């Protein structure tokens, strides 16, 4: 039998919140590519996953995986799955509009799954921004943020200009450190299929987040009543692998 080998793993993060409060713009800024323009009406209509690297003085260079969750009401169930996959959530709230119906829905989703979360107050670059009013609205909805009677971290940001985003990523790493996320690299992989499709040339293809263990070419993936051999592994940038560990989106 193989000896257990426990290692630290990167956090998997979901961004949740009301439509138009800046989820896709934030993710777009973080990974320096453009999701929004490719989507109908600028609303993200599918879930995907992306890994980024963040460097700060306290944590050095570390990886974070982001789940891109849909923003439209019709995708409520899929958005719920986004929160289930996540180790940490970012609740994004516009400093212009404050707490809206889908913000409340996102709060309930996070609470239901008991996911640790950070509040990102977005659009602070706007002339209509009112950070104090937004914080008060959060407290009214029982989100007790730091400085307002609670310990939930809150970071003011602008997904448009990038202001505060480094602080937000550092806060995510701090929360991840407190959660002490581990993986056992000697075990067979366990994870979640985020989305799947059938490609004419490559056959069945799936985006997968591995939550624990090791996955390699030749392994079989089983889910519910379906089973399939792993014929190739690549990340979201198209880099190919023979085997992968937890948290990398494949």
Tab-separated table of C-alpha atoms in Angstrom:
chain	number	residue	atom	x	y	z
A	1	UNK	CA	0.000	0.000	0.000
A	2	UNK	CA	1.140	3.532	-0.737
A	3	UNK	CA	1.950	5.834	2.135
A	4	UNK	CA	-0.374	8.771	2.600
A	5	UNK	CA	1.087	12.019	1.277
A	6	UNK	CA	-0.815	15.082	2.446
A	7	UNK	CA	-0.156	18.400	0.773
A	8	UNK	CA	-1.653	21.877	0.819
A	9	UNK	CA	-4.020	22.549	-2.083
A	10	UNK	CA	-5.171	25.799	-3.702
A	11	UNK	CA	-8.627	27.152	-2.811
A	12	UNK	CA	-11.545	26.851	-5.228
A	13	UNK	CA	-13.482	30.132	-5.234
A	14	UNK	CA	-16.979	30.995	-6.503
A	15	UNK	CA	-18.114	34.569	-7.127
A	16	UNK	CA	-21.786	35.069	-6.286
A	17	UNK	CA	-24.073	38.081	-6.312
A	18	UNK	CA	-26.779	40.067	-8.098
A	19	UNK	CA	-26.863	40.417	-11.884
A	20	UNK	CA	-24.797	43.379	-13.171
A	21	UNK	CA	-22.908	43.777	-9.883
A	22	UNK	CA	-19.672	42.832	-11.653
A	23	UNK	CA	-18.961	39.096	-11.252
A	24	UNK	CA	-17.729	38.543	-14.802
A	25	UNK	CA	-15.932	41.905	-14.923
A	26	UNK	CA	-14.036	40.979	-11.734
A	27	UNK	CA	-13.060	37.555	-13.041
A	28	UNK	CA	-12.193	39.094	-16.392
A	29	UNK	CA	-9.874	41.606	-14.732
A	30	UNK	CA	-8.262	38.865	-12.638
A	31	UNK	CA	-7.451	36.543	-15.514
A	32	UNK	CA	-6.780	39.275	-18.089
A	33	UNK	CA	-8.997	37.900	-20.820
A	34	UNK	CA	-12.522	38.676	-21.954
A	35	UNK	CA	-15.487	36.557	-20.912
A	36	UNK	CA	-18.164	39.252	-20.933
A	37	UNK	CA	-17.994	40.208	-24.618
A	38	UNK	CA	-18.391	36.573	-25.681
A	39	UNK	CA	-21.636	36.147	-23.743
A	40	UNK	CA	-25.103	37.082	-24.926
A	41	UNK	CA	-26.032	40.403	-23.352
A	42	UNK	CA	-22.885	40.318	-21.222
A	43	UNK	CA	-24.428	37.725	-18.886
A	44	UNK	CA	-22.384	34.597	-18.247
A	45	UNK	CA	-24.483	31.647	-19.410
A	46	UNK	CA	-22.315	28.717	-18.387
A	47	UNK	CA	-19.985	27.661	-15.603
A	48	UNK	CA	-16.274	27.454	-16.311
A	49	UNK	CA	-13.197	27.327	-14.151
A	50	UNK	CA	-9.907	29.188	-14.335
A	51	UNK	CA	-6.703	29.025	-12.319
A	52	UNK	CA	-4.685	32.149	-11.564
A	53	UNK	CA	-1.477	32.833	-9.620
A	54	UNK	CA	-1.375	35.583	-7.001
A	55	UNK	CA	1.753	36.853	-5.306
A	56	UNK	CA	1.909	38.873	-2.102
A	57	UNK	CA	4.442	39.493	0.673
A	58	UNK	CA	2.757	37.266	3.262
A	59	UNK	CA	1.888	34.209	1.157
A	60	UNK	CA	4.429	34.370	-1.677
A	61	UNK	CA	3.215	33.012	-5.015
A	62	UNK	CA	0.087	30.871	-4.720
A	63	UNK	CA	-2.581	29.524	-7.025
A	64	UNK	CA	-6.337	30.181	-6.785
A	65	UNK	CA	-9.021	28.466	-8.864
A	66	UNK	CA	-12.096	30.516	-9.759
A	67	UNK	CA	-15.482	29.140	-10.782
A	68	UNK	CA	-17.337	31.442	-13.164
A	69	UNK	CA	-20.970	31.208	-12.046
A	70	UNK	CA	-23.964	32.308	-14.159
A	71	UNK	CA	-25.613	35.596	-13.295
A	72	UNK	CA	-29.146	35.222	-14.633
A	73	UNK	CA	-32.167	34.069	-12.614
A	74	UNK	CA	-32.768	31.174	-15.032
A	75	UNK	CA	-29.501	29.627	-13.889
A	76	UNK	CA	-30.282	29.504	-10.178
A	77	UNK	CA	-29.674	25.753	-9.923
A	78	UNK	CA	-26.354	25.960	-11.731
A	79	UNK	CA	-25.284	28.856	-9.546
A	80	UNK	CA	-26.089	26.721	-6.499
A	81	UNK	CA	-23.785	24.039	-7.849
A	82	UNK	CA	-21.108	26.723	-8.219
A	83	UNK	CA	-21.285	27.408	-4.492
A	84	UNK	CA	-21.204	23.680	-3.680
A	85	UNK	CA	-17.980	23.230	-5.590
A	86	UNK	CA	-16.319	26.137	-3.820
A	87	UNK	CA	-14.126	26.154	-0.712
A	88	UNK	CA	-14.568	29.936	-0.420
A	89	UNK	CA	-17.122	32.336	-1.912
A	90	UNK	CA	-16.837	35.989	-2.864
A	91	UNK	CA	-20.132	37.808	-2.336
A	92	UNK	CA	-19.958	40.718	-4.764
A	93	UNK	CA	-22.205	43.713	-4.008
A	94	UNK	CA	-22.422	46.942	-5.975
A	95	UNK	CA	-21.638	50.102	-3.992
A	96	UNK	CA	-24.211	51.853	-6.226
A	97	UNK	CA	-27.197	49.531	-5.684
A	98	UNK	CA	-26.391	47.731	-2.427
A	99	UNK	CA	-28.189	44.506	-1.511
A	100	UNK	CA	-30.576	43.321	-4.252
A	101	UNK	CA	-32.827	40.219	-4.604
A	102	UNK	CA	-30.112	37.996	-6.117
A	103	UNK	CA	-27.665	39.231	-3.473
A	104	UNK	CA	-30.036	37.788	-0.860
A	105	UNK	CA	-30.315	34.593	-2.927
A	106	UNK	CA	-26.513	34.354	-3.041
A	107	UNK	CA	-26.277	34.925	0.744
A	108	UNK	CA	-28.789	32.095	1.313
A	109	UNK	CA	-26.863	29.854	-1.070
A	110	UNK	CA	-23.581	30.490	0.772
A	111	UNK	CA	-25.211	29.928	4.169
A	112	UNK	CA	-26.963	26.735	3.054
A	113	UNK	CA	-23.653	25.180	2.069
A	114	UNK	CA	-21.774	26.715	5.010
A	115	UNK	CA	-19.090	28.173	2.729
A	116	UNK	CA	-16.672	30.709	4.251
A	117	UNK	CA	-16.902	33.953	2.306
A	118	UNK	CA	-15.478	37.400	1.683
A	119	UNK	CA	-17.598	40.419	0.722
A	120	UNK	CA	-16.323	42.449	-2.235
A	121	UNK	CA	-18.007	45.865	-2.491
A	122	UNK	CA	-17.636	46.684	-6.180
A	123	UNK	CA	-17.954	49.858	-8.293
A	124	UNK	CA	-16.285	52.081	-5.696
A	125	UNK	CA	-14.969	54.183	-8.621
A	126	UNK	CA	-18.547	55.301	-9.420
A	127	UNK	CA	-19.808	58.768	-8.433
A	128	UNK	CA	-22.945	56.999	-7.127
A	129	UNK	CA	-20.979	54.691	-4.827
A	130	UNK	CA	-22.010	54.670	-1.156
A	131	UNK	CA	-19.875	52.148	0.711
A	132	UNK	CA	-21.306	52.904	4.183
A	133	UNK	CA	-24.898	52.491	2.963
A	134	UNK	CA	-23.924	49.176	1.302
A	135	UNK	CA	-22.303	47.931	4.510
A	136	UNK	CA	-25.418	48.864	6.514
A	137	UNK	CA	-27.619	46.991	4.004
A	138	UNK	CA	-25.446	43.899	4.429
A	139	UNK	CA	-25.819	44.057	8.217
A	140	UNK	CA	-29.612	44.433	7.781
A	141	UNK	CA	-29.454	41.130	5.899
A	142	UNK	CA	-27.491	39.523	8.753
A	143	UNK	CA	-24.122	39.639	6.986
A	144	UNK	CA	-22.042	40.838	9.923
A	145	UNK	CA	-18.910	42.247	8.337
A	146	UNK	CA	-15.735	43.450	10.054
A	147	UNK	CA	-16.226	46.832	11.721
A	148	UNK	CA	-19.997	46.296	11.812
A	149	UNK	CA	-20.327	43.788	14.628
A	150	UNK	CA	-18.913	40.730	12.866
A	151	UNK	CA	-15.844	39.021	11.453
A	152	UNK	CA	-16.750	38.523	7.771
A	153	UNK	CA	-13.956	40.160	5.736
A	154	UNK	CA	-14.996	43.013	3.442
A	155	UNK	CA	-12.865	44.509	0.641
A	156	UNK	CA	-13.885	47.604	-1.390
A	157	UNK	CA	-12.922	47.095	-5.054
A	158	UNK	CA	-13.375	48.340	-8.584
A	159	UNK	CA	-13.477	45.443	-11.052
A	160	UNK	CA	-13.273	48.089	-13.784
A	161	UNK	CA	-10.064	49.851	-12.690
A	162	UNK	CA	-8.552	47.031	-10.610
A	163	UNK	CA	-8.527	49.053	-7.377
A	164	UNK	CA	-8.511	46.763	-4.320
A	165	UNK	CA	-8.329	43.496	-6.298
A	166	UNK	CA	-4.841	42.607	-5.008
A	167	UNK	CA	-6.216	43.070	-1.468
A	168	UNK	CA	-9.179	40.824	-2.326
A	169	UNK	CA	-6.917	38.030	-3.636
A	170	UNK	CA	-4.671	38.303	-0.558
A	171	UNK	CA	-7.772	38.055	1.642
A	172	UNK	CA	-8.831	34.890	-0.237
A	173	UNK	CA	-5.417	33.352	0.494
A	174	UNK	CA	-5.716	34.347	4.162
A	175	UNK	CA	-9.152	32.684	4.446
A	176	UNK	CA	-7.774	29.610	2.627
A	177	UNK	CA	-4.906	29.444	5.138
A	178	UNK	CA	-7.407	29.469	8.011
A	179	UNK	CA	-9.437	26.703	6.302
A	180	UNK	CA	-6.238	24.591	6.046
A	181	UNK	CA	-7.171	22.976	2.708
A	182	UNK	CA	-5.388	19.654	2.153
A	183	UNK	CA	-5.191	16.893	-0.446
A	184	UNK	CA	-3.842	13.346	-0.372
A	185	UNK	CA	-1.816	12.917	-3.569
A	186	UNK	CA	-1.653	9.099	-3.221
A	187	UNK	CA	-5.438	8.614	-3.466
A	188	UNK	CA	-7.561	8.238	-6.581
A	189	UNK	CA	-9.127	11.537	-7.550
A	190	UNK	CA	-12.498	12.729	-6.269
A	191	UNK	CA	-14.054	15.794	-7.810
A	192	UNK	CA	-16.933	17.514	-9.533
A	193	UNK	CA	-17.829	17.695	-13.210
A	194	UNK	CA	-18.530	21.385	-13.768
A	195	UNK	CA	-19.744	21.119	-17.361
A	196	UNK	CA	-19.624	18.565	-20.168
A	197	UNK	CA	-20.047	18.567	-23.925
A	198	UNK	CA	-19.529	16.340	-26.958
A	199	UNK	CA	-16.904	17.469	-29.428
A	200	UNK	CA	-17.059	16.054	-32.981
A	201	UNK	CA	-13.312	15.450	-33.096
A	202	UNK	CA	-12.453	14.656	-29.477
A	203	UNK	CA	-15.622	12.955	-28.289
A	204	UNK	CA	-16.913	13.545	-24.759
A	205	UNK	CA	-15.142	16.407	-23.002
A	206	UNK	CA	-15.719	17.637	-19.442
A	207	UNK	CA	-14.447	20.453	-17.248
A	208	UNK	CA	-13.597	18.933	-13.875
A	209	UNK	CA	-12.466	20.323	-10.523
A	210	UNK	CA	-10.569	17.710	-8.519
A	211	UNK	CA	-11.154	18.225	-4.794
A	212	UNK	CA	-8.781	15.495	-3.559
A	213	UNK	CA	-6.327	12.928	-4.874
A	214	UNK	CA	-4.555	12.365	-8.171
A	215	UNK	CA	-5.935	11.880	-11.694
A	216	UNK	CA	-3.890	10.466	-14.564
A	217	UNK	CA	-4.378	9.385	-18.146
A	218	UNK	CA	-5.715	5.827	-18.219
A	219	UNK	CA	-7.829	6.234	-15.063
A	220	UNK	CA	-11.575	5.718	-15.320
A	221	UNK	CA	-13.949	8.473	-14.222
A	222	UNK	CA	-17.300	7.356	-12.823
A	223	UNK	CA	-20.303	9.524	-11.944
A	224	UNK	CA	-23.817	8.258	-11.184
A	225	UNK	CA	-24.478	5.676	-13.944
A	226	UNK	CA	-21.785	6.921	-16.363
A	227	UNK	CA	-18.190	5.845	-16.730
A	228	UNK	CA	-15.402	6.914	-19.098
A	229	UNK	CA	-11.645	6.421	-19.484
A	230	UNK	CA	-9.408	9.498	-19.293
A	231	UNK	CA	-7.730	9.812	-22.697
A	232	UNK	CA	-6.278	13.313	-22.312
A	233	UNK	CA	-5.861	15.973	-19.644
A	234	UNK	CA	-5.423	19.672	-20.291
A	235	UNK	CA	-5.917	22.891	-18.363
A	236	UNK	CA	-8.073	25.816	-19.503
A	237	UNK	CA	-5.090	27.301	-21.393
A	238	UNK	CA	-4.625	24.098	-23.393
A	239	UNK	CA	-1.497	22.853	-21.580
A	240	UNK	CA	-1.407	19.043	-21.569
A	241	UNK	CA	-0.679	16.837	-18.529
A	242	UNK	CA	-0.057	13.164	-17.839
A	243	UNK	CA	-1.399	13.511	-14.299
A	244	UNK	CA	-2.851	16.250	-12.080
A	245	UNK	CA	-3.601	16.936	-8.415
A	246	UNK	CA	-6.425	18.722	-6.617
A	247	UNK	CA	-7.870	22.168	-7.365
A	248	UNK	CA	-6.503	22.505	-10.908
A	249	UNK	CA	-9.389	22.909	-13.378
A	250	UNK	CA	-8.963	20.236	-16.077
